GROMACS .gro file of C-alpha atoms in nm:
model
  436
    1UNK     CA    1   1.575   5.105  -4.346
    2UNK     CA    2   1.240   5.209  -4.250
    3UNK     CA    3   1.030   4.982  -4.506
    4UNK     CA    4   1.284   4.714  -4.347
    5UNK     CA    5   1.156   4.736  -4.011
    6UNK     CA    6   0.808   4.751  -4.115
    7UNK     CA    7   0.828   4.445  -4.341
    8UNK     CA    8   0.994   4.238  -4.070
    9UNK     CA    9   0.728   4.361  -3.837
   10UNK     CA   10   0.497   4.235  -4.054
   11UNK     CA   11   0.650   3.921  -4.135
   12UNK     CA   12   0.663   3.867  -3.754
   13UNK     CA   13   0.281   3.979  -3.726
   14UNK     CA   14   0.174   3.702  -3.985
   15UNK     CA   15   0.388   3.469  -3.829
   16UNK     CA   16   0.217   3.502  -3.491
   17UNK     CA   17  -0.160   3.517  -3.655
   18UNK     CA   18  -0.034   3.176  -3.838
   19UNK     CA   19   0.074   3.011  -3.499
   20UNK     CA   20  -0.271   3.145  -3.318
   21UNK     CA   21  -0.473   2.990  -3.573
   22UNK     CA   22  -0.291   2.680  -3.576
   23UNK     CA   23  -0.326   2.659  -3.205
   24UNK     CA   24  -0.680   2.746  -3.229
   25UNK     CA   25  -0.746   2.430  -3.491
   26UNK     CA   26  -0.551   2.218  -3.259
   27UNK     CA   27  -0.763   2.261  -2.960
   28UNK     CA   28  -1.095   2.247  -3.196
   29UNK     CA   29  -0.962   1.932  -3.316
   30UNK     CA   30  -0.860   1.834  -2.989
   31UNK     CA   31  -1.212   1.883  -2.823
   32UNK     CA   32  -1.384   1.677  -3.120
   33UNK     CA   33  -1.179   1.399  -3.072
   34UNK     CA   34  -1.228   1.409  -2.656
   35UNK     CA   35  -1.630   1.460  -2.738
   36UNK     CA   36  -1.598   1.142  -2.939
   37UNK     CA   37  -1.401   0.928  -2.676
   38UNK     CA   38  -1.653   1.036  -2.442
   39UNK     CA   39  -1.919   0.964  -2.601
   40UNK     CA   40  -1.746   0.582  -2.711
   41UNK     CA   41  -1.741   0.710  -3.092
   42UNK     CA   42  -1.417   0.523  -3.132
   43UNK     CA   43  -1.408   0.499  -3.501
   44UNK     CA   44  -1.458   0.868  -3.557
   45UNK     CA   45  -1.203   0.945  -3.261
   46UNK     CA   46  -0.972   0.694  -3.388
   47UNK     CA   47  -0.968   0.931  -3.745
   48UNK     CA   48  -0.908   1.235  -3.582
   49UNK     CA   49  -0.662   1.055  -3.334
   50UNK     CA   50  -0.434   1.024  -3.637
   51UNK     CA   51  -0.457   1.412  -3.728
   52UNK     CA   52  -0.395   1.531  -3.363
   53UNK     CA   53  -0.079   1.316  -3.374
   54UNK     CA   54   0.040   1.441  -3.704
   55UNK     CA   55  -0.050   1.838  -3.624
   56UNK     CA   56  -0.044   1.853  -3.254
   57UNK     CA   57   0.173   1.631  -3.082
   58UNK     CA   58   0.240   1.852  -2.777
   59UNK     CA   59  -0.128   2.004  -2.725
   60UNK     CA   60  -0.189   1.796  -2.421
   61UNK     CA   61  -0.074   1.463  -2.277
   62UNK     CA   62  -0.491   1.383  -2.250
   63UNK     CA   63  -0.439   1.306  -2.672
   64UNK     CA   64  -0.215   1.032  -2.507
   65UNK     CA   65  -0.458   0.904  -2.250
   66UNK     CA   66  -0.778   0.947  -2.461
   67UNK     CA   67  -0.589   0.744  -2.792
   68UNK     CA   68  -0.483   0.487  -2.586
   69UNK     CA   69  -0.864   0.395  -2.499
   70UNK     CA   70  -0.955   0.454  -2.919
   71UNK     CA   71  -0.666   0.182  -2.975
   72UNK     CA   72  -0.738  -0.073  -2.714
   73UNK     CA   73  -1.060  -0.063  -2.841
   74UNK     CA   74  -1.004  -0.234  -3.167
   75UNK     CA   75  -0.704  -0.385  -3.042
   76UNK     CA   76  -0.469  -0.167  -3.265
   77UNK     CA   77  -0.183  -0.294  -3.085
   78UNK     CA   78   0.046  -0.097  -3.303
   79UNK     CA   79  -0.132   0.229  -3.212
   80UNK     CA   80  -0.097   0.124  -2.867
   81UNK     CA   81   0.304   0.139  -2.898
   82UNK     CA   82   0.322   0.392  -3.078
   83UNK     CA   83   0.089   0.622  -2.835
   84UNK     CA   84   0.331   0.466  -2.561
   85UNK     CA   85   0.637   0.581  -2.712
   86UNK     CA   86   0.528   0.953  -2.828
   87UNK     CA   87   0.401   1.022  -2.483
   88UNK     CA   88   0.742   0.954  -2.298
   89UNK     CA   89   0.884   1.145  -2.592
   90UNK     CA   90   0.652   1.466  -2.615
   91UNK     CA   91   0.567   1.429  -2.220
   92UNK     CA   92   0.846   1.285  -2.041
   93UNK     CA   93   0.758   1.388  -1.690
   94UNK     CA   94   0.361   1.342  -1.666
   95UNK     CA   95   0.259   1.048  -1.565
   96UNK     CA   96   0.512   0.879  -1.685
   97UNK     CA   97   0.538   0.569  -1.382
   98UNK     CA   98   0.152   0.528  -1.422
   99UNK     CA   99   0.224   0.518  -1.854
  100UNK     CA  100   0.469   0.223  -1.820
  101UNK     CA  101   0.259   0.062  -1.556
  102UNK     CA  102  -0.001   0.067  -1.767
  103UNK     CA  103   0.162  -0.017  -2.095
  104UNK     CA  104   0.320  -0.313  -1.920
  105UNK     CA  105  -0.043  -0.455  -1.820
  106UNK     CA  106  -0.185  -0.414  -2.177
  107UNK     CA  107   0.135  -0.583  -2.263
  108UNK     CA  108   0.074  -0.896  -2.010
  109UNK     CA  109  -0.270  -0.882  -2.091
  110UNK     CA  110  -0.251  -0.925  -2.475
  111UNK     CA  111   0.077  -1.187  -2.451
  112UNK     CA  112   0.273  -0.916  -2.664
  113UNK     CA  113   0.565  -0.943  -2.467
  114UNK     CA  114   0.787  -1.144  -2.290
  115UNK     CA  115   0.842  -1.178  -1.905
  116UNK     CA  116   1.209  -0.980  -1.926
  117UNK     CA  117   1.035  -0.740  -2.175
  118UNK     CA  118   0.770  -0.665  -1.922
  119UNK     CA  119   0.997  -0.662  -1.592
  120UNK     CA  120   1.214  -0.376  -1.798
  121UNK     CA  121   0.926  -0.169  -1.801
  122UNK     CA  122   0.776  -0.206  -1.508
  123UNK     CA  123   1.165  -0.152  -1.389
  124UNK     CA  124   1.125   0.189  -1.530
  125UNK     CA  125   0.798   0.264  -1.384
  126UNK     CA  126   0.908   0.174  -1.028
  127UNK     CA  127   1.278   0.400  -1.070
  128UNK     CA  128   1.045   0.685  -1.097
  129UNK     CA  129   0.739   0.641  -0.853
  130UNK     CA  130   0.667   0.289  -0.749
  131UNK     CA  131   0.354   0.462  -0.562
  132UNK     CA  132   0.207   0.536  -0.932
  133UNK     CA  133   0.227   0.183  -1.001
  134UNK     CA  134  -0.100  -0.058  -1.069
  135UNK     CA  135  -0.149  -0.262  -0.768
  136UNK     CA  136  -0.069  -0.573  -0.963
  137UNK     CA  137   0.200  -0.447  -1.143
  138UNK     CA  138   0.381  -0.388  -0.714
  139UNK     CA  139   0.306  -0.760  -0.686
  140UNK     CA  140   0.444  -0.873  -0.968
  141UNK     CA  141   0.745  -0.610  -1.000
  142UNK     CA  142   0.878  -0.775  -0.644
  143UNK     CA  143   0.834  -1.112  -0.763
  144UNK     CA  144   1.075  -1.053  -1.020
  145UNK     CA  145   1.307  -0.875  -0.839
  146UNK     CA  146   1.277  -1.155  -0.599
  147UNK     CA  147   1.325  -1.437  -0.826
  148UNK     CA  148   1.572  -1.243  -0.986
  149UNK     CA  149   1.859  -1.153  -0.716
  150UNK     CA  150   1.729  -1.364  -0.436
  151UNK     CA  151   2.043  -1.603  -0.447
  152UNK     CA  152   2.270  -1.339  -0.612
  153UNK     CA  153   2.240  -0.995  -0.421
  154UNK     CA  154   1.940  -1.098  -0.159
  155UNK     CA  155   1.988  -0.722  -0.025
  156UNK     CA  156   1.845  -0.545  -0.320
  157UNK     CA  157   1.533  -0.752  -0.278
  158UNK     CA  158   1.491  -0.621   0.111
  159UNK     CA  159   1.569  -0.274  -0.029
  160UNK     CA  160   1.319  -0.310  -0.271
  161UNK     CA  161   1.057  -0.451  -0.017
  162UNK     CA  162   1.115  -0.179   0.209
  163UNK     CA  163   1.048   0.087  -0.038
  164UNK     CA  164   0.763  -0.098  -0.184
  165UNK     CA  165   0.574  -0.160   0.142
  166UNK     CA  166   0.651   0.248   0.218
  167UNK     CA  167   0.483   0.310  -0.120
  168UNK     CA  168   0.208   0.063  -0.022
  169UNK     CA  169   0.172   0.209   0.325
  170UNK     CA  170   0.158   0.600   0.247
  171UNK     CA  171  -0.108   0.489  -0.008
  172UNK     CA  172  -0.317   0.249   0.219
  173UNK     CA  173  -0.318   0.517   0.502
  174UNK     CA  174  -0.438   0.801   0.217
  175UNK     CA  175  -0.684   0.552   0.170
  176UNK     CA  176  -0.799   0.509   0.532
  177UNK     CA  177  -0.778   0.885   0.583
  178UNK     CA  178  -1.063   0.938   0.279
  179UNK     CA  179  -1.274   0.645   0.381
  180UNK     CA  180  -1.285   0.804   0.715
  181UNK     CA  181  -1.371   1.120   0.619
  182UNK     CA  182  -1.612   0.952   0.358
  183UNK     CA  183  -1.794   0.809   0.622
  184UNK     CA  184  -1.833   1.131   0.878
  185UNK     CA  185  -1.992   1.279   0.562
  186UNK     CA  186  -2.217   0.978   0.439
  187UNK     CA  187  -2.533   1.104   0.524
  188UNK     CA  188  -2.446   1.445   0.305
  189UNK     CA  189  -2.269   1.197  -0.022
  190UNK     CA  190  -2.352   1.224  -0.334
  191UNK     CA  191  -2.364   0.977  -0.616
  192UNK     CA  192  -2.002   1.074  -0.695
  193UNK     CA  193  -1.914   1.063  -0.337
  194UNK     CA  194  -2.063   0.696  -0.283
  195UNK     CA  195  -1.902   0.611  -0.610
  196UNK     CA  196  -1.540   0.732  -0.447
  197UNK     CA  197  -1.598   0.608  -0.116
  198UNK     CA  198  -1.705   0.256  -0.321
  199UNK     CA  199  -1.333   0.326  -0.476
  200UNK     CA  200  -1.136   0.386  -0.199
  201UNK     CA  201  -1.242   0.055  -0.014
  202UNK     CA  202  -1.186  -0.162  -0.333
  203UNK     CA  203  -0.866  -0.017  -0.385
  204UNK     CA  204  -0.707  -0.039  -0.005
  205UNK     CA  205  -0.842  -0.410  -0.018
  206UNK     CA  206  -0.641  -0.481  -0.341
  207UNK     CA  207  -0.354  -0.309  -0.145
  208UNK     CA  208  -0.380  -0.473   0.132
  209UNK     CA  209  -0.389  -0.810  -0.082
  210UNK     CA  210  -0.070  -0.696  -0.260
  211UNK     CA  211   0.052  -0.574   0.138
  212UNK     CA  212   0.025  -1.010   0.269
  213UNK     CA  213   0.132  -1.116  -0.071
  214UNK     CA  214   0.477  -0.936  -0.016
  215UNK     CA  215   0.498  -1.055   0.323
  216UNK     CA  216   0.438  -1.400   0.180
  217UNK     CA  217   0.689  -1.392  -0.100
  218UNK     CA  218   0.973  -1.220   0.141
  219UNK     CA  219   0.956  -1.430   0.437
  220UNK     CA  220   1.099  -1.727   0.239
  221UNK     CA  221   1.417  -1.534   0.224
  222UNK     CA  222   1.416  -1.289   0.507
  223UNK     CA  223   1.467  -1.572   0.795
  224UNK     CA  224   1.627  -1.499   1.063
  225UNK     CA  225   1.933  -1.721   1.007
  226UNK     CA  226   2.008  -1.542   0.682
  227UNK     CA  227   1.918  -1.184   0.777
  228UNK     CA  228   2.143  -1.169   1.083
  229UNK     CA  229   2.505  -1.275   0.936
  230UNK     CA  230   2.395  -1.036   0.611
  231UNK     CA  231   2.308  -0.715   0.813
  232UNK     CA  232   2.640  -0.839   1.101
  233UNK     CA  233   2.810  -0.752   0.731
  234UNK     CA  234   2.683  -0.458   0.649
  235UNK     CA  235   2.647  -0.265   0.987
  236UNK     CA  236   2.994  -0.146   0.993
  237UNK     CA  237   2.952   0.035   0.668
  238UNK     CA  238   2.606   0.163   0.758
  239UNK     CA  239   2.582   0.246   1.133
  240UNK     CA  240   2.547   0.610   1.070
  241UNK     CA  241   2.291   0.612   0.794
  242UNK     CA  242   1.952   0.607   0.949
  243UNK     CA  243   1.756   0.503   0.662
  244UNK     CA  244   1.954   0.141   0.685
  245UNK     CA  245   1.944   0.127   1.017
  246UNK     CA  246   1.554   0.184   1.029
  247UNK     CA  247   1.456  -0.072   0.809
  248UNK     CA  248   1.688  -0.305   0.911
  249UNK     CA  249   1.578  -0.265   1.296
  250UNK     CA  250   1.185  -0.324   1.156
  251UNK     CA  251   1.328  -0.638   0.944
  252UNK     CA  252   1.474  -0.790   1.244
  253UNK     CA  253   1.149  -0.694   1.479
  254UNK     CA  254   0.926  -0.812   1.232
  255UNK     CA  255   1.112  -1.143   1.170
  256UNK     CA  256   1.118  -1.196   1.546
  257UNK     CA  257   1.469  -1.135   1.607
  258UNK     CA  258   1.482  -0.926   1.862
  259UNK     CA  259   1.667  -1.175   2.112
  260UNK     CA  260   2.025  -1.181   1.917
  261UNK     CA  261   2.278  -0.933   2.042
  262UNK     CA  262   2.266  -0.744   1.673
  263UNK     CA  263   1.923  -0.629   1.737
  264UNK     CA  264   2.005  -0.409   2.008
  265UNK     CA  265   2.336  -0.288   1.888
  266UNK     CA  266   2.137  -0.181   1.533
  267UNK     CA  267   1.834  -0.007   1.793
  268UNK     CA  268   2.113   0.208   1.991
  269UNK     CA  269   2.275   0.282   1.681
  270UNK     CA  270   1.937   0.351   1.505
  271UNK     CA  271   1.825   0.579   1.793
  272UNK     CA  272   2.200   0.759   1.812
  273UNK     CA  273   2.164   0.795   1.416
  274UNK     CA  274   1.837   0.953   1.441
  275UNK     CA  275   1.666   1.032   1.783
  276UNK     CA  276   1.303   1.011   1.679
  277UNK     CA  277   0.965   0.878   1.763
  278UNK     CA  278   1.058   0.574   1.548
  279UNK     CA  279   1.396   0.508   1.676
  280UNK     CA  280   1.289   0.569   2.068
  281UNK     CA  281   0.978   0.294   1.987
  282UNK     CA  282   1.248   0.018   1.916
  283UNK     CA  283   1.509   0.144   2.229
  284UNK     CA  284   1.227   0.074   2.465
  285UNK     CA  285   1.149  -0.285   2.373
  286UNK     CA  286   1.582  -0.318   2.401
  287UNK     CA  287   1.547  -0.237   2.745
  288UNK     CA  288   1.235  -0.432   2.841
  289UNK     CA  289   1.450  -0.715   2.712
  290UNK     CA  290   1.710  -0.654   2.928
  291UNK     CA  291   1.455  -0.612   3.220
  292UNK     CA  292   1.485  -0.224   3.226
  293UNK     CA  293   1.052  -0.185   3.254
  294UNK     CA  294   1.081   0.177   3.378
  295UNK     CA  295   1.345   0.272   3.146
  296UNK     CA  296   1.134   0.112   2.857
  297UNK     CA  297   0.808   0.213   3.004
  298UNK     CA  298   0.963   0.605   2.966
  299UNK     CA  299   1.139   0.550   2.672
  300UNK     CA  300   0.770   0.469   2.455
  301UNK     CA  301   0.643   0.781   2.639
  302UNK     CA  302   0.906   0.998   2.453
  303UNK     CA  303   0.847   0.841   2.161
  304UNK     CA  304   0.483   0.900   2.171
  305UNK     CA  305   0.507   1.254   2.275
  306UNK     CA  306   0.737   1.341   1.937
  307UNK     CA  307   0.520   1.250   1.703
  308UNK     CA  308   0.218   1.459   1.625
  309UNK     CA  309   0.052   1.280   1.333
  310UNK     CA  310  -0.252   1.058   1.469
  311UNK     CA  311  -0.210   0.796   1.240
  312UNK     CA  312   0.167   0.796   1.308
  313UNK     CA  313   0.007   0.776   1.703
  314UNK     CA  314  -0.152   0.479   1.635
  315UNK     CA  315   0.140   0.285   1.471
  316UNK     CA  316   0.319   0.375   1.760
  317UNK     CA  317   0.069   0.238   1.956
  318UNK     CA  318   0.009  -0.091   1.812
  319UNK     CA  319   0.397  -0.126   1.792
  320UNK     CA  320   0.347  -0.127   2.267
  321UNK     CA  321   0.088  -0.361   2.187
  322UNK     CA  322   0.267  -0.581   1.954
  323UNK     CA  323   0.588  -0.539   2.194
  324UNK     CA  324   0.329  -0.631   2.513
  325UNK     CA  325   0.178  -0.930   2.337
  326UNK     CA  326   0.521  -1.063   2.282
  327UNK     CA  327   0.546  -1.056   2.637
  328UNK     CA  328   0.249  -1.262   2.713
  329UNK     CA  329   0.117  -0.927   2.870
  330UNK     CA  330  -0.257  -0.951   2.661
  331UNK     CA  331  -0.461  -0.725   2.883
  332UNK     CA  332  -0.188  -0.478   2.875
  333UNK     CA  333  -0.152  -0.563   2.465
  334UNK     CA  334  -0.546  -0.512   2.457
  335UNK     CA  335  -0.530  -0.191   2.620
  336UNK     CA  336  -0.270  -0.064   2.372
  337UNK     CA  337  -0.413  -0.129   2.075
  338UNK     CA  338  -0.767   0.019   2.187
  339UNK     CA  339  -0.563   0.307   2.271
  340UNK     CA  340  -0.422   0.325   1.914
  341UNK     CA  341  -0.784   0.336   1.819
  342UNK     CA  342  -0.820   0.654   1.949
  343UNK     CA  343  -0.632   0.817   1.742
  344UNK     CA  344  -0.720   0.606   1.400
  345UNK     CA  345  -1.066   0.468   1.449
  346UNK     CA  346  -0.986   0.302   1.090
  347UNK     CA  347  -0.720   0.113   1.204
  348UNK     CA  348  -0.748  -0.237   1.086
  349UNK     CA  349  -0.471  -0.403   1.225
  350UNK     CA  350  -0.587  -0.288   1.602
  351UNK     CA  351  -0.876  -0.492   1.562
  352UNK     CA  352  -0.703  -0.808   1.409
  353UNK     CA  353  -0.403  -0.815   1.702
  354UNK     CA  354  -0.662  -0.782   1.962
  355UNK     CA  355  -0.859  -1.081   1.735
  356UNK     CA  356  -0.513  -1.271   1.768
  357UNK     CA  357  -0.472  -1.219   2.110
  358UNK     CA  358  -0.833  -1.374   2.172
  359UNK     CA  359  -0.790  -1.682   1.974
  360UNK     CA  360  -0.454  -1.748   2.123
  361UNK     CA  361  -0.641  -1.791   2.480
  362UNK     CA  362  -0.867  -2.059   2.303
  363UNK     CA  363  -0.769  -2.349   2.483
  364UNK     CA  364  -0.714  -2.150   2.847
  365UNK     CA  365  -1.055  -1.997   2.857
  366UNK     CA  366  -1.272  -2.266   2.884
  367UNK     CA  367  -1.399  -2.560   3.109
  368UNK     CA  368  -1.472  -2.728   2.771
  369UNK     CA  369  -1.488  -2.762   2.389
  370UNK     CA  370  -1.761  -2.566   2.358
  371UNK     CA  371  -1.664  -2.291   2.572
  372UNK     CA  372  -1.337  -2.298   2.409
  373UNK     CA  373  -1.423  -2.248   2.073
  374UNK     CA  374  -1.712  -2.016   2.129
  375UNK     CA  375  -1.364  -1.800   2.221
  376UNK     CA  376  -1.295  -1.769   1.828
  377UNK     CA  377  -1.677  -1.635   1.815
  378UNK     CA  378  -1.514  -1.329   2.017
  379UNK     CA  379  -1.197  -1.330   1.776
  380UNK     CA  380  -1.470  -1.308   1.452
  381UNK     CA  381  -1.651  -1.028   1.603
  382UNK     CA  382  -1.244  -0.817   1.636
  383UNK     CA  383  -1.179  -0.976   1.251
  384UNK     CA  384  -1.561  -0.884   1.112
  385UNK     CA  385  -1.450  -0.508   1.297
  386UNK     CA  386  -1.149  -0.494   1.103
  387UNK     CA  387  -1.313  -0.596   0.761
  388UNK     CA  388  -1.533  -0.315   0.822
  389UNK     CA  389  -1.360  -0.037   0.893
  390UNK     CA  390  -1.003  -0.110   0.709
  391UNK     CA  391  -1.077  -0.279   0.377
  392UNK     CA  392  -0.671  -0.298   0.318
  393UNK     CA  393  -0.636  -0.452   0.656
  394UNK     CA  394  -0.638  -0.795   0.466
  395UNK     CA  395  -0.810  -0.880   0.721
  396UNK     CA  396  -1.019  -1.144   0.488
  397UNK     CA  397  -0.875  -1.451   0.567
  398UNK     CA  398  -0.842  -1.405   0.943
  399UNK     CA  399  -1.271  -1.363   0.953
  400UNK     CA  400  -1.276  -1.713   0.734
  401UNK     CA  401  -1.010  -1.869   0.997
  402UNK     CA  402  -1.185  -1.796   1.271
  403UNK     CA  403  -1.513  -1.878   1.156
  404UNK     CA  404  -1.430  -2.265   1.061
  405UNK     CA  405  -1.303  -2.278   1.431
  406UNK     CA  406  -1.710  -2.210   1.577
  407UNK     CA  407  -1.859  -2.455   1.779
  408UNK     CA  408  -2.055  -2.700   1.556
  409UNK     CA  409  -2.463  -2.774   1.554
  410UNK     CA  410  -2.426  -3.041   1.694
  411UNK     CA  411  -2.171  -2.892   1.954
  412UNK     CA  412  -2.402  -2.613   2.027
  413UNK     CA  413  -2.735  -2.845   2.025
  414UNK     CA  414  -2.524  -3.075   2.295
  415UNK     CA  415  -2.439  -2.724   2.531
  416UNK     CA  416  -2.836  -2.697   2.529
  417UNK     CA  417  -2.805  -2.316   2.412
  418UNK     CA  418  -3.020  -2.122   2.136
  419UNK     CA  419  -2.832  -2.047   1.796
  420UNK     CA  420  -2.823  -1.654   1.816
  421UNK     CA  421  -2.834  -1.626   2.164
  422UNK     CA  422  -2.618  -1.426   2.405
  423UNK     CA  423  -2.312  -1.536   2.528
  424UNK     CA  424  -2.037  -1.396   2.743
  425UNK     CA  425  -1.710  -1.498   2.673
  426UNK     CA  426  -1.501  -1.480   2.996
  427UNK     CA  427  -1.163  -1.499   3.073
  428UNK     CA  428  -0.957  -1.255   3.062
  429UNK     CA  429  -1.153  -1.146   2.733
  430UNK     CA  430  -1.506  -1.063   2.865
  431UNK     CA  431  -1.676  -0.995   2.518
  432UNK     CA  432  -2.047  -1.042   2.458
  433UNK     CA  433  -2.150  -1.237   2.118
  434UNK     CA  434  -2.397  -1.423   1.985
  435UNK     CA  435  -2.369  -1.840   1.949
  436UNK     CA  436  -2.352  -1.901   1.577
   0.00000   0.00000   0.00000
């Protein structure tokens, strides 16, 4: 019994010694073929690529990330699959949205797949984390969901429009947050901080790209006209669930339909649902409708006071400006989105109401052309502010419009002032800037 024991025992010691070693080849291997990728050695990497796969399938899911450069390299498009395919197999939950967002690119890229093909995938991708996505691949995921179900089920697009633009949001603010914090440190960066901070502002711009291309693809469907009878549908069935009645509220607000009777009965029943910063923020422009200014005036107080993130201050904010300007109120609108500055210096879309708000009062501030359009001079300088400090702010196209709406040469030359001189803008606006 006793030479039993011991020759299991030692059956079991070999066994381990065998697995060590095996292990120990695996990750010698493994660190040849990541010193060749490295290093671009793609033919030599593409060799041992082949052995790691064989031998080590389940070392690491960097064999995965690391092939996949060896194979688009020399356009192995086979490899490329097959990389694909044993990394959701052998590593089903790493990575896995930001593997079929990328294998759905290479696949668009190279024409190796059809549009349904591609959709499917990037289907998959945005079931598990639509914030993993490529920034493209958001776009072009909602266009085919669009396209797809507009006619047929038109809710699951705005479902998938609200989650998208929450995906796109958290990541945009994560963005702003890291600029910001880029720039208090710039004078202490280092190459690899400049090269990150030079990331972070490409990145929110594409974002904020993807951001107005949404906007642009769902307000052909999400009209007022249609969104009202669909959500009168649906409310009975949802006036207790706060997620529906949130987004549904912003769809309506957003869409300017705040002055049919369903708005307000989904804002009570949004702020009964959940009583929240969010839900109090919609109440009081309900009751500024209906003429209740204290009430409302109170009722954005307590929803400012319950939140305690500053960049969820600042939304708030913007949301009393927004709500002000809609009133014609653009002092008070001003003065509320400065205010939202304070607590999110970085915030983009402070600068570009404030921008709106000034080139709205073009042709009432002003004894004559001149005067009038040196008023979009004063918009440029909010837009140019925006550009700066909020790359995903999209805030692009509003600098360009405002800039083809300058006084002319010969405009300027015919007011008898210097190009680059001072000028005061006044009006209501009172901002300083120089004549183009």
């Amino acid at each position: 019994m006793k030479k039993i024991t011991h020759l299991l025992t030692g059956l079991f010691f070999l066994a381990a010694i065998g697995v060590n070693a095996q292990a120990q080849d695996c990750n010698i291997k493994y660190n040849l073929f990541k010193g060749n990728v490295t290093t671009k050695k793609y033919t030599e990497a593409k060799t041992q690529l082949d052995g790691l796969l064989t031998s080590c399938p389940t070392l690491s899911v960097n064999i995965y990330k690391y092939g996949t450069k060896v194979a688009e390299s020399s356009k192995d498009h086979a490899l490329v699959k097959k990389l694909y395919e044993m990394r959701l197999a052998n590593f089903p939950n790493k990575g896995t949205a930001k593997a079929h967002s990328d294998y759905a690119t290479y696949l668009a890229k190279n024409n190796l797949g059809s549009e349904d093909e591609i959709f499917s995938i990037l289907e998959k991708a945005y079931k598990i984390s639509p914030k993993d996505m490529g920034v493209k691949n958001i776009y072009k995921y909602f266009q085919g969901v669009t396209d797809k179900y507009k006619d047929s089920d038109p809710q699951k697009v705005f479902n998938t429009y609200d989650d998208v633009m929450e995906s796109v949001g958290e990541k945009l603010d994560d963005y702003s947050k890291k600029i910001g914090k880029a720039r208090k440190d710039s004078a202490n960066l280092d190459k690899r901080g400049l090269r990150n901070l030079r990331a972070y502002k490409i990145n929110s711009k594409s974002l904020g790209q993807v951001e107005g291309g949404l906007d642009n693809i769902i307000s052909e469907i999400a009209t007022c006209p249609r969104l009202i009878p669909l959500l009168s549908r649906d409310f009975d069935a949802n006036k207790n669930d706060a997620t529906w009645l949130r987004r549904s509220v912003s769809r309506l607000y957003n869409k300017g339909c705040q002055s049919d009777p369903l708005f307000e009965k989904m804002a009570r029943a949004y702020a009964e649902a959940a009583p929240s910063a969010d839900s109090y923020k919609f109440l009081a422009g309900v009751l500024s409708n209906n003429g209740d200014e204290a009430g409302a005036i109170q009722m954005r107080q307590k929803s400012f006071d319950l939140e305690t993130d500053p960049f969820k201050k600042a939304k708030i904010k913007l949301s009393f400006a927004q709500q002000a300007a809609s009133a014609g109120q653009k002092s008070n609108a001003r003065a509320l989105a400065l205010e939202a500055l304070t607590f999110n210096p970085n915030y983009g879309k402070a600068y570009l109401l404030i921008a709106n708000l000034y080139a709205k009062s073009a042709n009432s501030c002003g004894s004559d052309e001149f005067e009038k359009r040196m008023v979009y001079a004063a918009a440029l300088k909010m837009a140019r502010k925006a550009q700066s400090v909020d790359p995903g702010s999209n805030a692009g196209r509003y600098v360009s419009s405002y800039r083809a709406s300058l006084p002319s040469k010969k405009l300027i030359f015919q007011k008898g002032v210097a190009s680059g001189s001072s000028y005061r803008v006044g009006c209501w606006i009172g901002e300083t800037v120089r004549v183009p």
